[in-house]
CSV table of C-alpha atoms in Angstrom, one decimal:
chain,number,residue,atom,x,y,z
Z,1399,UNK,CA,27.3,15.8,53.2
Z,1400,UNK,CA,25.2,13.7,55.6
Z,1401,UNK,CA,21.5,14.2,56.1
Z,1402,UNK,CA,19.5,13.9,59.4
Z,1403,UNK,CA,15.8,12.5,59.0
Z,1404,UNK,CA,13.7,12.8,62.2
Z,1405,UNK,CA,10.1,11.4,62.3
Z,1406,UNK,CA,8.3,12.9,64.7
Z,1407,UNK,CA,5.8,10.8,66.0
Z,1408,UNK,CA,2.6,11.6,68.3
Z,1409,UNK,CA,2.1,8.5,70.7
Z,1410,UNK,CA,-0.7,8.7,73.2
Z,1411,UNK,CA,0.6,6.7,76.5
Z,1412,UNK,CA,-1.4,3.7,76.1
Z,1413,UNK,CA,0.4,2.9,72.8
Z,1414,UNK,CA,4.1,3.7,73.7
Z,1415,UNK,CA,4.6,0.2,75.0
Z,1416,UNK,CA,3.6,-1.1,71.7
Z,1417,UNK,CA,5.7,1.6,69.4
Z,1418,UNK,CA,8.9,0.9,71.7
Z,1419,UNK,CA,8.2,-3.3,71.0
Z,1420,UNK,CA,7.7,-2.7,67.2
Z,1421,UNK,CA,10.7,-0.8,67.0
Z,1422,UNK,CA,12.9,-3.2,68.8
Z,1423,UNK,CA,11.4,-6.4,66.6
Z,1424,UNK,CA,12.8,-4.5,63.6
Z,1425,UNK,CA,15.8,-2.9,65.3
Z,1426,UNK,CA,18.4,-4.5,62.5
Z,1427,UNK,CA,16.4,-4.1,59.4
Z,1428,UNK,CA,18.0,-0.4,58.7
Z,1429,UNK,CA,21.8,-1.3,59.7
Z,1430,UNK,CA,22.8,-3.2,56.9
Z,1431,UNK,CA,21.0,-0.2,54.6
Z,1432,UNK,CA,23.7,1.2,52.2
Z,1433,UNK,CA,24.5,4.9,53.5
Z,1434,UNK,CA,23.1,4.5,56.8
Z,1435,UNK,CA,24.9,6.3,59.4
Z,1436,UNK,CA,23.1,6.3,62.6
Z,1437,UNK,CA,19.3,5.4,64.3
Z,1438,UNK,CA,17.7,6.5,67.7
Z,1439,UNK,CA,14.3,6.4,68.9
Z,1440,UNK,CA,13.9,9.7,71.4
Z,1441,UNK,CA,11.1,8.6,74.1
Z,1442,UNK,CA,9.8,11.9,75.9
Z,1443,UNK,CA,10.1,11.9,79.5
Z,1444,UNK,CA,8.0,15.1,80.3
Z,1445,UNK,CA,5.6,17.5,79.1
Z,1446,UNK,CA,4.9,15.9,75.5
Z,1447,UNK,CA,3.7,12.5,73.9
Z,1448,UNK,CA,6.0,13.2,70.6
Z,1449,UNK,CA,8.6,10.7,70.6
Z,1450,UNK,CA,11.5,11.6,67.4
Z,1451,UNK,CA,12.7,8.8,65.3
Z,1452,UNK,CA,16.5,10.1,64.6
Z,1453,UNK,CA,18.1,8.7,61.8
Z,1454,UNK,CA,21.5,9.9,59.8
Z,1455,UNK,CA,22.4,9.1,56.3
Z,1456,UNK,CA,25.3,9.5,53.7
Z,1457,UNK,CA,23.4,11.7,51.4
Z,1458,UNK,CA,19.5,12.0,50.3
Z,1459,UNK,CA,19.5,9.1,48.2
Z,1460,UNK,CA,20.9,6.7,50.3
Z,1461,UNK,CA,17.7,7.5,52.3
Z,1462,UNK,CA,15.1,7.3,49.7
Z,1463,UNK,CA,16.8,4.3,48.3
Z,1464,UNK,CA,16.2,2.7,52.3
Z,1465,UNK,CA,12.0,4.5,51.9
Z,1466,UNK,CA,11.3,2.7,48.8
Z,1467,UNK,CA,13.1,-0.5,49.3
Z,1468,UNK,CA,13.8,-2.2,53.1
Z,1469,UNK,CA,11.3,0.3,54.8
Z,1470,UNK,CA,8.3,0.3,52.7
Z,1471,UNK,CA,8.5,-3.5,52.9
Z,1472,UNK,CA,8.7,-3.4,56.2
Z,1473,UNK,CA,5.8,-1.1,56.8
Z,1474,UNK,CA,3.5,-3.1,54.6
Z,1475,UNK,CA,2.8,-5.9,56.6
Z,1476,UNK,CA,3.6,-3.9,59.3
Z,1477,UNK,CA,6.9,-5.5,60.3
Z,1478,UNK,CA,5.1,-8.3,62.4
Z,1479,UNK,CA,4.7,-11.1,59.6
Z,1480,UNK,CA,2.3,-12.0,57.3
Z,1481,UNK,CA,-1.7,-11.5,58.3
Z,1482,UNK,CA,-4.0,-8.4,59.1
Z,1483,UNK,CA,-1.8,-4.8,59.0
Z,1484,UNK,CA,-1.7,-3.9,62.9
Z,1485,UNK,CA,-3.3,-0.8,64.0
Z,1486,UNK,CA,-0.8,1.9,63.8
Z,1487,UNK,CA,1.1,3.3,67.5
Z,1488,UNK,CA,1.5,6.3,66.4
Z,1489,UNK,CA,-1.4,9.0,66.0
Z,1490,UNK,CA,0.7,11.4,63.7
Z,1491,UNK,CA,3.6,11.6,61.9
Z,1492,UNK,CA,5.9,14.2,60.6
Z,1493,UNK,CA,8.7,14.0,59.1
Z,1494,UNK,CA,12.0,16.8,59.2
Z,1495,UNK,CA,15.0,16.9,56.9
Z,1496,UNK,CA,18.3,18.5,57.9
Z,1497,UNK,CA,21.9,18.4,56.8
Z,1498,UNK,CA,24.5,18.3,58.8
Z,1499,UNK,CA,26.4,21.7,58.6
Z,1500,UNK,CA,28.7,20.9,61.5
Z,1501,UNK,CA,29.5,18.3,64.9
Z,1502,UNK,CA,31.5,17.2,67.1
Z,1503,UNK,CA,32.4,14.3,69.6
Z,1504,UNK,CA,33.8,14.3,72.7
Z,1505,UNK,CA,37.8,15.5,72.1
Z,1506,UNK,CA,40.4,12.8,73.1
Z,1507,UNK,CA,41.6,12.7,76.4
């Protein structure tokens, strides 16, 4: 059964510019990820400064295999090379779990 990890993210308005770049300089390095399923970043287009990180994964370990490896790499020089860790984008984080019970796409035509 798959599993759905969404990272919520607070982003005040002067730093989405610079979340949306860092996401895009690193937009391969979860692809290749063995059990990776899927990725989208959610921008907010009213009323809230949360974007939501959406990604989909073969099963929970496939995912925590990806957090300890490729992405906790990634995160420790901050994804930008080697040098001084970048100021984070992001103002707070959280992070929801979910399995996929059901879906759908769009039916044949």
């Amino acid at each position: 059964m798959s599993v759905v990890k969404i990272n919520v993210l607070t982003v005040p308005a002067e730093q989405r510019e610079t979340l949306e770049k860092r996401f895009a300089s690193r937009a391969h390095a979860v692809e290749s990820s063995d059990g990776f399923e899927w990725f989208e970043l959610l921008r907010p287009v009213e009323g809230t400064d949360t974007y939501l990180v959406y990604t989909r994964w073969r099963d929970e370990e496939s995912f925590q295999a990806w957090m300890e490896g490729p992405m906790k790499s990634a995160h420790q020089d901050g994804g930008e090379g080697a040098g001084e860790r970048p100021k984070p984008a992001a103002s707070g984080s959280t992070l929801w779990s979910f399995e996929v019970v059901q879906s759908a796409g769009p039916k044949s035509a």
